[in-house]
Coordinates of C-alpha atoms and ligand atoms in Angstrom, one line a residue:
X73 CA 1.2 230.8 12.5
X74 CA -0.3 234.2 13.2
X75 CA -0.4 236.7 10.4
X76 CA 0.1 239.6 12.8
X77 CA 3.6 238.2 13.5
X78 CA 4.3 237.0 9.9
X79 CA 6.1 238.5 7.0
X80 CA 3.5 238.6 4.2
X81 CA 4.2 241.6 2.0
X82 CA 1.3 241.3 -0.5
X83 CA 1.2 244.0 -3.2
X84 CA -1.2 245.3 -5.9
X85 CA 1.4 246.5 -8.4
X86 CA 3.9 244.2 -10.1
X87 CA 6.9 245.0 -12.2
X88 CA 6.3 245.3 -16.0
X89 CA 8.8 242.4 -16.6
X90 CA 6.3 240.0 -15.0
X91 CA 4.8 238.8 -18.2
X92 CA 2.9 235.7 -17.1
X93 CA 0.4 235.1 -14.4
X94 CA 2.5 232.8 -12.1
X95 CA 5.3 235.4 -12.0
X96 CA 2.8 238.2 -11.2
X97 CA 1.0 236.2 -8.6
X98 CA 4.2 235.0 -6.9
X99 CA 5.2 238.7 -6.5
X100 CA 1.8 239.9 -5.5
X101 CA 1.2 237.2 -3.0
X102 CA 4.5 237.9 -1.3
X103 CA 6.0 234.5 -2.1
X104 CA 9.2 236.0 -3.5
X105 CA 11.1 239.1 -4.6
X106 CA 13.5 239.7 -7.4
X107 CA 17.1 240.3 -6.5
X108 CA 18.7 240.6 -9.9
X109 CA 18.0 239.2 -13.4
X110 CA 16.9 235.6 -12.9
X111 CA 17.5 235.4 -9.1
X112 CA 14.9 235.6 -6.4
X113 CA 14.6 235.9 -2.6
X114 CA 12.1 233.5 -1.3
X115 CA 9.9 234.9 1.5
X116 CA 8.3 232.7 4.2
X117 CA 5.2 231.7 2.3
X118 CA 7.1 231.0 -0.9
X119 CA 9.7 229.0 0.9
X120 CA 7.0 226.9 2.6
X121 CA 5.6 225.9 -0.7
X122 CA 9.1 225.0 -2.1
X123 CA 9.7 222.9 1.0
X124 CA 6.5 221.0 0.5
X125 CA 7.5 220.2 -3.1
X126 CA 11.0 219.2 -1.9
X127 CA 9.4 216.9 0.8
X128 CA 7.2 215.1 -1.8
X129 CA 10.2 214.7 -4.1
X130 CA 12.4 213.4 -1.3
X131 CA 9.7 211.0 -0.1
X132 CA 9.2 209.5 -3.5
X133 CA 12.9 209.4 -4.3
X134 CA 13.5 207.5 -1.0
X135 CA 10.6 205.3 -1.7
X136 CA 12.2 204.3 -5.0
X137 CA 15.4 203.3 -3.2
X138 CA 17.5 206.3 -4.3
X139 CA 20.0 207.6 -1.7
X140 CA 20.3 211.3 -0.9
X141 CA 23.8 213.0 -0.9
X142 CA 25.1 216.5 -1.4
X143 CA 28.0 217.5 -3.7
X144 CA 29.6 220.9 -4.0
X145 CA 28.1 223.7 -6.0
X146 CA 31.5 225.1 -7.0
X147 CA 33.2 222.5 -9.1
X148 CA 36.7 222.2 -10.8
X149 CA 36.4 223.2 -14.5
X150 CA 38.9 220.4 -15.1
X151 CA 36.1 217.8 -14.7
X152 CA 34.0 219.6 -17.3
X153 CA 37.0 219.7 -19.6
X154 CA 37.3 215.9 -19.3
X155 CA 33.7 215.4 -20.2
X156 CA 33.9 217.9 -23.0
X157 CA 31.0 219.8 -21.7
X158 CA 32.8 223.0 -20.9
X159 CA 32.4 223.6 -24.7
X160 CA 29.0 221.9 -25.2
X161 CA 27.3 223.8 -22.4
X162 CA 28.5 227.0 -23.9
X163 CA 27.7 230.4 -22.3
X164 CA 25.1 228.9 -20.0
X165 CA 27.9 227.7 -17.8
X166 CA 29.0 230.2 -15.0
X167 CA 32.8 230.3 -14.8
X168 CA 34.8 231.7 -11.9
X169 CA 38.5 231.6 -10.7
X170 CA 39.7 231.0 -7.2
X171 CA 42.4 233.2 -5.6
X172 CA 45.1 230.8 -7.0
X173 CA 43.8 231.3 -10.5
X174 CA 42.2 227.8 -10.7
X175 CA 39.2 227.6 -13.0
X176 CA 36.0 226.7 -11.4
X177 CA 32.3 226.4 -12.5
X178 CA 29.0 226.9 -10.8
X179 CA 27.1 223.7 -11.2
X180 CA 24.3 223.7 -13.8
X181 CA 23.8 219.9 -13.5
X182 CA 26.1 217.4 -11.8
X183 CA 26.8 214.4 -14.1
X184 CA 30.5 215.1 -13.9
X185 CA 30.8 215.1 -10.1
X186 CA 28.5 212.1 -9.6
X187 CA 30.4 210.1 -12.2
X188 CA 33.7 211.1 -10.7
X189 CA 32.4 210.0 -7.3
X190 CA 31.4 206.7 -8.8
X191 CA 34.7 206.3 -10.6
X192 CA 36.4 206.5 -7.2
X193 CA 34.0 204.5 -5.1
X194 CA 32.1 202.0 -7.2
X195 CA 34.6 199.4 -8.3
X196 CA 32.6 196.2 -8.3
X197 CA 29.3 194.9 -9.8
X198 CA 28.4 194.1 -6.2
X199 CA 28.0 197.8 -5.4
X200 CA 25.4 198.2 -8.1
X201 CA 22.6 199.1 -8.9
X202 CA 22.8 202.4 -7.0
X203 CA 21.0 205.6 -7.5
X204 CA 22.3 208.7 -5.8
X205 CA 20.5 212.1 -5.7
X206 CA 20.6 215.5 -4.3
X207 CA 18.2 218.5 -3.9
X208 CA 20.4 221.5 -4.5
X209 CA 20.9 224.8 -6.1
X210 CA 21.8 224.9 -9.8
X211 CA 23.1 227.8 -11.8
X212 CA 22.6 228.5 -15.5
X213 CA 23.5 231.8 -17.2
X214 CA 20.3 231.6 -19.3
X215 CA 20.4 233.8 -22.4
X216 CA 17.0 235.2 -21.4
X217 CA 16.0 234.7 -17.8
X218 CA 12.3 235.3 -17.7
X219 CA 8.9 234.2 -16.5
X220 CA 10.0 234.5 -12.9
X221 CA 11.2 231.2 -11.5
X222 CA 10.2 229.2 -14.6
X223 CA 13.4 230.3 -16.3
X224 CA 15.8 231.7 -13.7
X225 CA 19.6 231.7 -13.4
X226 CA 19.6 230.1 -10.0
X227 CA 17.1 227.4 -9.1
X228 CA 16.7 224.3 -7.0
X229 CA 16.8 221.0 -8.8
X230 CA 16.5 217.5 -7.7
X231 CA 19.1 215.6 -9.7
X232 CA 19.6 211.8 -9.5
X233 CA 22.2 209.6 -11.2
X234 CA 21.9 205.8 -11.5
X235 CA 24.7 203.3 -12.0
X236 CA 24.1 199.8 -13.4
X237 CA 26.0 196.8 -14.7
X238 CA 24.0 196.2 -17.8
X239 CA 21.3 197.5 -20.1
X240 CA 18.6 195.6 -18.4
X241 CA 19.6 197.1 -15.0
X242 CA 19.7 200.6 -16.5
X243 CA 16.2 200.2 -17.9
X244 CA 14.9 199.1 -14.5
X245 CA 16.5 202.1 -12.8
X246 CA 15.1 204.4 -15.5
X247 CA 11.6 203.0 -15.1
X248 CA 11.8 203.3 -11.3
X249 CA 12.5 207.0 -11.8
X250 CA 9.8 207.3 -14.5
X251 CA 7.3 205.9 -12.0
X252 CA 8.5 208.0 -9.2
X253 CA 8.1 211.1 -11.3
X254 CA 4.5 210.1 -12.1
X255 CA 3.8 209.9 -8.4
X256 CA 5.6 213.2 -7.6
X257 CA 3.7 215.2 -10.2
X258 CA 0.4 213.7 -9.3
X259 CA 1.0 214.4 -5.6
X260 CA 1.9 218.0 -6.4
X261 CA -1.5 218.3 -8.1
X262 CA -0.1 218.8 -11.6
X263 CA -1.8 217.6 -14.7
X264 CA 1.1 216.5 -16.9
X265 CA 1.9 214.7 -20.1
X266 CA 5.0 212.5 -20.7
X267 CA 6.7 213.1 -24.0
X268 CA 9.5 211.3 -25.8
X269 CA 12.5 213.5 -25.9
X270 CA 16.0 213.8 -27.3
X271 CA 18.7 214.4 -24.8
X272 CA 19.8 217.9 -25.7
X273 CA 23.0 219.0 -24.0
X274 CA 23.1 216.1 -21.5
X275 CA 23.8 213.5 -24.2
X276 CA 23.1 209.8 -24.5
X277 CA 19.9 208.3 -25.9
X278 CA 16.5 207.5 -24.6
X279 CA 14.7 210.2 -22.7
X280 CA 11.2 211.4 -21.5
X281 CA 10.1 214.8 -20.5
X282 CA 7.3 215.5 -18.0
X283 CA 5.4 218.5 -19.3
X284 CA 2.6 220.6 -17.9
X285 CA 0.4 221.7 -20.8
X286 CA -0.2 225.4 -20.5
X287 CA -0.3 228.4 -22.9
X288 CA 2.6 230.3 -21.3
X289 CA 4.9 227.3 -21.6
X290 CA 8.1 227.6 -23.6
X291 CA 8.1 224.0 -24.8
X292 CA 6.0 222.6 -27.6
X293 CA 4.6 219.1 -27.3
X294 CA 3.6 217.2 -30.4
X295 CA 1.0 214.4 -30.1
X296 CA -1.4 212.1 -31.8
X297 CA -5.0 213.1 -31.3
X298 CA -5.7 209.7 -29.7
X299 CA -3.0 210.4 -27.2
X300 CA -1.1 207.2 -28.0
X301 CA 2.2 209.0 -28.5
X302 CA 3.7 212.4 -27.7
X303 CA 7.1 214.0 -28.3
X304 CA 8.8 217.2 -27.6
X305 CA 9.3 219.4 -30.7
X306 CA 12.9 218.5 -31.1
X307 CA 12.1 214.8 -31.2
X308 CA 8.8 214.8 -33.1
X309 CA 9.2 212.7 -36.3
X310 CA 7.5 213.5 -39.6
X311 CA 6.6 211.3 -42.5
X312 CA 8.5 211.3 -45.8
X313 CA 6.7 213.4 -48.4
X314 CA 5.4 211.9 -51.6
X315 CA 7.4 213.1 -54.6
X316 CA 5.8 216.2 -56.2
X317 CA 4.6 215.7 -59.8
X318 CA 7.4 216.4 -62.2
X319 CA 7.3 219.7 -64.0
X320 CA 8.5 220.6 -67.4
X321 CA 11.5 222.8 -66.7
X322 CA 14.5 223.8 -68.6
X323 CA 18.1 223.6 -67.7
X324 CA 19.5 225.1 -64.5
X325 CA 19.7 228.9 -64.9
X326 CA 21.9 231.3 -63.0
X327 CA 20.3 234.6 -61.7
X328 CA 22.3 237.5 -60.4
X329 CA 21.2 238.2 -56.8
X330 CA 23.7 240.9 -55.6
X331 CA 24.1 240.8 -51.8
X332 CA 20.8 238.9 -51.5
X333 CA 21.4 235.9 -49.3
X334 CA 18.5 235.5 -46.9
X335 CA 15.4 233.5 -47.8
X336 CA 13.1 236.6 -47.4
X337 CA 15.3 238.8 -49.6
X338 CA 15.6 236.1 -52.3
X339 CA 11.8 235.8 -52.3
X340 CA 11.2 239.5 -52.6
X341 CA 13.8 239.8 -55.4
X342 CA 12.7 236.7 -57.4
X343 CA 9.0 237.1 -56.6
X344 CA 8.8 233.5 -55.2
X345 CA 7.7 231.9 -52.0
X346 CA 10.0 230.4 -49.3
X347 CA 8.6 226.9 -50.2
X348 CA 10.0 227.3 -53.7
X349 CA 13.5 227.4 -52.3
X350 CA 16.0 224.9 -50.8
X351 CA 18.1 226.2 -48.0
X352 CA 21.6 224.7 -47.8
X353 CA 23.2 224.9 -44.3
X354 CA 26.8 224.1 -43.7
X355 CA 27.7 222.5 -40.3
X356 CA 30.9 221.5 -38.6
X357 CA 30.8 218.2 -36.8
X358 CA 33.9 217.0 -35.1
X359 CA 36.3 218.1 -37.9
X360 CA 33.9 217.0 -40.7
X361 CA 31.8 219.4 -42.8
X362 CA 28.2 218.6 -43.4
X363 CA 25.7 220.2 -45.8
X364 CA 22.1 220.0 -44.7
X365 CA 19.2 220.8 -47.1
X366 CA 15.7 221.8 -46.1
X367 CA 12.9 223.5 -48.0
X368 CA 12.9 227.3 -47.6
X369 CA 9.8 227.4 -45.5
X370 CA 11.0 224.6 -43.1
X371 CA 13.4 224.8 -40.2
X372 CA 16.2 222.5 -39.8
X373 CA 16.1 220.4 -36.6
X374 CA 19.7 220.4 -35.4
X375 CA 18.9 217.5 -33.0
X376 CA 17.8 215.3 -35.9
X377 CA 20.9 216.2 -37.9
X378 CA 23.0 215.3 -34.8
X379 CA 21.2 211.9 -34.6
X380 CA 21.6 211.3 -38.3
X381 CA 25.3 211.8 -37.8
X382 CA 25.4 209.4 -34.9
X383 CA 25.6 211.9 -32.1
X384 CA 28.4 214.3 -31.0
X385 CA 28.6 218.0 -31.1
X386 CA 27.6 219.9 -34.2
X387 CA 27.5 223.6 -34.9
X388 CA 26.9 225.9 -37.8
X389 CA 30.2 226.3 -39.7
X390 CA 32.2 229.5 -39.6
X391 CA 32.5 231.7 -42.6
X392 CA 35.9 230.3 -43.6
X393 CA 34.6 226.7 -43.6
X394 CA 31.5 227.8 -45.6
X395 CA 33.6 229.6 -48.2
X396 CA 35.9 226.6 -48.5
X397 CA 33.0 224.2 -49.0
X398 CA 31.0 226.4 -51.4
X399 CA 33.5 228.6 -53.1
X400 CA 31.2 231.5 -52.3
X401 CA 30.5 234.0 -49.5
X402 CA 28.0 233.1 -46.8
X403 CA 24.4 233.1 -48.1
X404 CA 24.9 231.5 -51.5
X405 CA 25.4 227.8 -50.6
X406 CA 23.5 225.3 -52.8
X407 CA 23.2 221.6 -53.4
X408 CA 24.5 221.4 -56.9
X409 CA 28.0 220.1 -56.8
X410 CA 28.3 220.3 -53.0
X411 CA 28.7 216.6 -52.4
X412 CA 32.3 216.7 -53.7
X413 CA 33.3 219.5 -51.3
X414 CA 31.8 218.3 -48.0
X415 CA 32.0 215.1 -46.0
X416 CA 28.3 214.5 -45.9
X417 CA 25.1 215.7 -47.5
X418 CA 21.8 215.2 -45.6
X419 CA 18.6 216.1 -47.5
X420 CA 15.3 216.5 -45.7
X421 CA 12.4 214.4 -47.1
X422 CA 10.5 217.6 -48.1
X423 CA 13.4 219.1 -50.0
X424 CA 14.0 215.8 -51.8
X425 CA 10.3 215.6 -52.8
X426 CA 10.3 219.0 -54.6
X427 CA 9.7 218.9 -58.4
X428 CA 11.8 222.0 -58.9
X429 CA 13.6 224.5 -56.6
X430 CA 15.6 227.7 -56.4
X431 CA 18.9 227.3 -54.6
X432 CA 22.1 229.1 -53.9
X433 CA 24.6 228.8 -56.8
X434 CA 27.8 228.2 -54.7
X435 CA 28.9 231.4 -56.3
X436 CA 28.9 234.8 -54.6
X437 CA 25.9 236.9 -55.4
X438 CA 24.2 234.2 -57.5
X439 CA 21.3 231.8 -57.2
X440 CA 20.1 229.2 -59.6
X441 CA 16.6 228.2 -60.7
X442 CA 15.1 225.1 -62.4
X443 CA 17.0 222.9 -60.0
X444 CA 15.5 219.4 -60.1
X445 CA 16.4 217.2 -57.1
X446 CA 17.7 213.9 -58.4
X447 CA 18.5 215.4 -61.8
X448 CA 20.8 218.3 -60.8
X449 CA 22.1 216.9 -57.6
X450 CA 22.1 213.3 -56.4
X451 CA 19.7 212.1 -53.7
X452 CA 21.8 209.1 -52.8
X453 CA 25.4 208.1 -52.7
X454 CA 28.1 207.1 -50.3
X455 CA 28.0 210.3 -48.3
X456 CA 24.4 211.4 -49.3
X457 CA 21.2 210.6 -47.5
X458 CA 17.6 211.6 -47.6
X459 CA 16.3 211.7 -44.0
X460 CA 13.9 213.4 -41.6
X461 CA 15.7 216.6 -40.8
X462 CA 13.2 219.3 -40.1
X463 CA 11.2 220.6 -37.2
X464 CA 7.7 219.3 -37.4
X465 CA 5.0 221.9 -38.0
X466 CA 1.2 222.3 -38.2
X467 CA -0.1 220.0 -41.0
X468 CA 2.6 217.4 -40.7
X469 CA 1.9 213.7 -40.1
X470 CA 3.7 210.7 -38.8
X471 CA 2.9 207.1 -39.6
X472 CA 0.0 208.7 -41.5
X473 CA -1.5 210.2 -38.4
X474 CA -1.9 214.0 -38.0
X475 CA 0.4 215.7 -35.6
X476 CA -1.1 218.2 -33.1
X477 CA 0.8 220.8 -31.2
X478 CA 0.4 222.2 -27.6
X479 CA 2.5 224.4 -25.4
X480 CA 3.8 223.3 -22.1
X481 CA 6.2 223.7 -19.2
X482 CA 8.9 221.1 -18.8
X483 CA 9.0 220.2 -15.1
X484 CA 11.2 217.1 -15.2
X485 CA 13.2 214.9 -17.5
X486 CA 14.7 211.4 -17.3
X487 CA 17.6 210.2 -19.5
X488 CA 19.5 207.1 -20.3
X489 CA 23.1 208.2 -20.5
X490 CA 24.6 204.8 -21.2
X491 CA 28.4 205.1 -20.9
X492 CA 28.8 208.6 -22.2
X493 CA 30.1 210.0 -18.9
X494 CA 31.5 206.8 -17.4
X495 CA 33.7 206.3 -20.4
X496 CA 35.0 209.9 -20.2
X497 CA 35.5 210.0 -16.5
X498 CA 36.6 206.5 -15.9
X499 CA 33.6 205.1 -13.9
X500 CA 34.5 201.5 -14.4
X501 CA 33.8 198.3 -12.4
X502 CA 34.8 194.7 -12.4
X503 CA 31.9 192.5 -13.5
X504 CA 31.1 188.9 -12.4
X505 CA 33.6 187.4 -14.8
X506 CA 36.4 189.7 -13.6
X507 CA 36.2 191.9 -16.7
X508 CA 36.5 195.7 -16.5
X509 CA 33.5 197.6 -17.8
X510 CA 32.1 201.1 -17.9
X511 CA 29.0 201.5 -15.7
X512 CA 25.7 202.3 -17.4
X513 CA 24.2 205.6 -16.2
X514 CA 20.9 207.4 -16.1
X515 CA 20.2 210.9 -14.9
X516 CA 17.0 212.3 -13.7
X517 CA 16.1 216.0 -13.1
X518 CA 13.2 217.9 -11.6
X519 CA 12.9 221.7 -11.2
X520 CA 11.5 222.4 -7.8
X521 CA 10.8 226.1 -8.3
X522 CA 9.2 225.3 -11.7
X523 CA 6.7 223.0 -10.1
X524 CA 5.4 225.8 -7.8
X525 CA 5.2 228.2 -10.7
X526 CA 3.6 225.7 -13.1
X527 CA 1.0 224.8 -10.4
X528 CA 0.1 228.5 -10.2
X529 CA 0.1 228.8 -13.9
X530 CA -2.6 226.2 -14.3
X531 CA -4.5 226.9 -11.1
X532 CA -5.5 230.5 -10.4
X533 CA -8.4 232.9 -10.9
X534 CA -8.8 236.7 -11.1
X535 CA -8.4 236.9 -7.3
X536 CA -5.2 235.0 -7.0
X537 CA -3.6 231.6 -6.6
X538 CA -5.5 228.4 -6.0
X539 CA -2.9 226.1 -4.5
X540 CA -3.3 222.3 -4.5
X541 CA -3.5 221.3 -0.9
X542 CA -0.2 219.3 -1.1
X543 CA 2.0 222.3 -1.9
X544 CA 0.0 225.1 -0.4
X545 CA 2.1 227.0 2.1
X546 CA -0.8 226.5 4.7
X547 CA -3.8 224.2 4.5
X548 CA -6.2 226.5 6.3
X549 CA -6.6 230.2 6.9
X550 CA -8.8 231.5 9.7
X551 CA -10.0 235.0 8.8
X552 CA -11.0 236.7 11.9
X553 CA -13.4 239.6 11.2
X554 CA -13.6 242.0 14.1
X555 CA -10.4 241.1 15.9
X556 CA -11.1 243.9 18.5
X557 CA -14.2 242.0 19.8
X558 CA -12.8 239.6 22.4
X559 CA -15.6 237.0 21.9
X560 CA -14.8 236.8 18.2
X561 CA -11.1 236.7 18.7
X562 CA -11.5 234.0 21.3
X563 CA -13.4 231.8 18.9
X564 CA -10.8 232.2 16.2
X565 CA -8.1 231.5 18.7
X566 CA -9.8 228.3 19.9
X567 CA -10.3 226.9 16.4
X568 CA -6.7 227.8 15.6
X569 CA -5.5 225.7 18.5
X570 CA -7.8 222.8 17.8
X571 CA -6.7 222.6 14.2
X572 CA -3.0 222.8 15.2
X573 CA -3.6 220.0 17.6
X574 CA -5.0 217.9 14.8
X575 CA -1.9 218.5 12.8
X576 CA -3.5 220.9 10.3
X577 CA -1.2 223.6 9.0
X578 CA -3.1 226.7 9.8
X579 CA -2.6 230.5 9.4
X580 CA -4.6 232.8 11.7
X581 CA -5.3 236.2 10.2
X582 CA -5.4 238.2 13.5
X583 CA -4.3 241.4 11.9
X584 CA -6.0 244.6 12.8
X585 CA -7.3 245.2 9.2
X586 CA -10.6 245.6 7.4
X587 CA -12.5 242.5 6.4
X588 CA -12.2 243.3 2.7
X589 CA -8.4 243.4 2.9
X590 CA -8.2 240.1 4.8
X591 CA -10.5 238.3 2.3
X592 CA -8.5 239.7 -0.6
X593 CA -5.2 238.5 0.9
X594 CA -6.7 235.0 1.7
X595 CA -7.8 234.6 -1.9
X596 CA -4.5 236.0 -3.3
X597 CA -2.3 233.6 -1.4
X598 CA -4.5 230.7 -2.4
X599 CA -4.9 228.7 0.9
X600 CA -7.3 225.9 0.1
X601 CA -9.7 226.3 3.0
X602 CA -10.9 229.5 4.7
X603 CA -12.7 229.6 8.0
X604 CA -14.4 233.0 8.6
X605 CA -15.0 234.0 12.2
X606 CA -17.2 237.1 12.3
X607 CA -19.4 238.8 14.9
X608 CA -22.8 237.9 13.4
X609 CA -22.1 234.3 13.0
X610 CA -20.4 233.9 16.3
X611 CA -23.4 235.4 18.0
X612 CA -25.4 232.6 16.4
X613 CA -22.8 230.0 17.4
X614 CA -21.5 229.5 13.9
X615 CA -18.5 230.1 11.6
X616 CA -18.2 229.9 7.9
X617 CA -16.1 227.5 5.9
X618 CA -15.2 228.1 2.3
X619 CA -13.0 226.3 -0.2
X620 CA -10.8 228.5 -2.3
X621 CA -12.1 226.7 -5.4
X622 CA -15.8 227.4 -4.5
X623 CA -17.8 230.6 -4.5
X624 CA -20.2 229.6 -1.8
X625 CA -19.4 229.1 1.9
X626 CA -21.0 226.7 4.4
X627 CA -22.2 227.6 7.8
X628 CA -21.2 225.3 10.6
X629 CA -21.4 225.2 14.4
X630 CA -18.3 226.5 16.1
X631 CA -18.0 223.3 18.1
X632 CA -18.0 221.1 15.0
X633 CA -15.9 223.4 12.8
X634 CA -12.4 221.9 13.5
X635 CA -13.7 218.4 12.8
X636 CA -15.3 219.6 9.6
X637 CA -12.2 221.4 8.4
X638 CA -10.1 218.3 9.1
X639 CA -12.5 216.2 7.1
X640 CA -12.3 218.6 4.2
X641 CA -8.5 218.7 4.2
X642 CA -8.3 215.0 4.3
X643 CA -10.7 214.8 1.4
X644 CA -8.6 217.2 -0.6
X645 CA -5.4 215.2 0.2
X646 CA -7.1 211.9 -0.7
X647 CA -7.6 213.2 -4.2
X648 CA -3.9 213.6 -4.7
X649 CA -2.9 210.3 -3.1
X650 CA -0.9 207.8 -5.1
Ligands
LIG4 P1 14.9 223.9 -20.5 O1 14.8 223.1 -21.8 O2 13.6 224.5 -20.0 O3 16.0 224.9 -20.5 P2 16.5 221.8 -19.6 O4 15.9 220.7 -20.4 O5 17.7 222.4 -20.0 O6 15.4 222.9 -19.4 P3 17.3 219.9 -17.6 O7 18.7 220.0 -17.8 O8 16.5 218.8 -18.1 O9 16.6 221.3 -18.1 O10 17.0 220.2 -16.0 C1 16.1 219.5 -15.2 C2 14.9 220.3 -14.7 O11 15.4 221.6 -14.1 C3 14.0 220.8 -15.9 O12 13.1 219.8 -16.2 C4 13.4 222.0 -15.2 O13 12.3 221.7 -14.5 C5 14.5 222.6 -14.3 N1 15.1 223.8 -15.0 C6 16.0 223.8 -16.0 N2 16.4 225.0 -16.3 C7 15.8 225.8 -15.4 C8 15.8 227.3 -15.2 N3 16.5 228.1 -15.9 N4 15.0 227.8 -14.3 C9 14.2 226.9 -13.5 N5 14.1 225.6 -13.6 C10 14.9 225.1 -14.6
LIG5 MG1 15.3 219.0 -19.9

């Protein structure tokens, strides 16, 4: 490709909303342009990079035995009602109506449609195992689209869905995807960690996330220093706390705290610290009311509460439910006497270990102090349990080992869904004994655009992007200095053709521009190898070859240059081989 005929609108200025380096560089290098909040136009260079990622993903999916299909982007809302996810997915789901008033949704992920397809087509154990995938646009009305294509409202996802007859089969299918993901991210040149994860909105149990450690990531990974285990923040377990030494305290004492409900306000008013308090949160879970207790300086982990309750959808209770459970306005819930008014009480380890606490009084405008867990409210009972309920934080340990924290970008996730969707959408088959069963499902997602952005996030310098060769839009750029000099232009042209004949993806910068501008652009767009053809060197029969990762260039005879470039490219590719 000749740059004189290409569309490469590089720019110096970037919009203020581009907060992180990959976003800025993707705009500056002319890979993409914003259309509206969270949606982007991909320009030729950006699209080439995306296509390279898609090719790698497709090759590895095919290698694993998965079969590519395509399903509609616009889907009947009715399918989502049947799975219950029209509610669970909340406002992230884009809704629309067709001209007949039929409710439709724009696909954010496609479990429903794939399960429905399986329900209609896969009737016998003989048709399984099967793993179907697509590489397709997805739409999510993200609360806060940001960081360019790391969190956008429209993005390309590879999503795969496996169907198996039994747990062993599901595990095999899952591990095939797990291994394929390792190969994919390695081939894309990404350093990644695999963390144990809970399943979030998708549901089911058993999941791993593939995360690229990096400061601008929105995910937090939690790990043992020796690297033996890692989790995402929602999943990270913490040890039970040793019981604090008992303190001499008097009886429970009411304090008037007019309109003071929040932790901070209570602390200011009572001159205490958040860790002296117990927060009592009231949840609704499938018609049941649940009180969850955590220490005032800790944050409840809703995922852990969900797991403690055995799965399903939970949400913070509305004001009416809270008032009914506590007999007080919102902000004054407390553990004393709550067990009789709710269906379950779950108490975090750390709250249970406190010697004494300040809590809500279950009476509007009142708190109580001198509350001793175990004395003033029970720590066990038919509907009462002490469990791990909070989000892990700095200083916590698990199995006696210190937990460390690092930020990262989630690029992919694998899930065991078991029969969550097949039950709801009727994906049943007849097994060997002639019995009808729900098929066991797994689902597996990879964010294509996120891979490109994550690669840039971890591989760049002050001058621009440093693409791994496997996902670089081009492998080589020939920078021709002195295009007007026919001798120079001819040498550049010759090497350009020789490289193309060798199957190298090469960009020829034949634009009528100053050397400085051409070098800047070449660095900015991050092509791994640059060949500089200039007047001085051509007169001596040489050109210069420089790797984007290196500062120094190498002088090489014109005649040997194409061979040399090819060897360098092959060397770079070998490093990413699996
Ligand atoms: P997140 O927690 O970051 O919102 P998710 O866990 O909801 O992501 P999945 O449902 O697991 O995402 O989707 C599979 C993959 O799709 C993710 O691993 C990620 O790479 C990509 N992805 C998800 N949401 C977005 C988005 N808004 N923009 C770009 N890529 C996304
Ligand atoms: Mg995910």
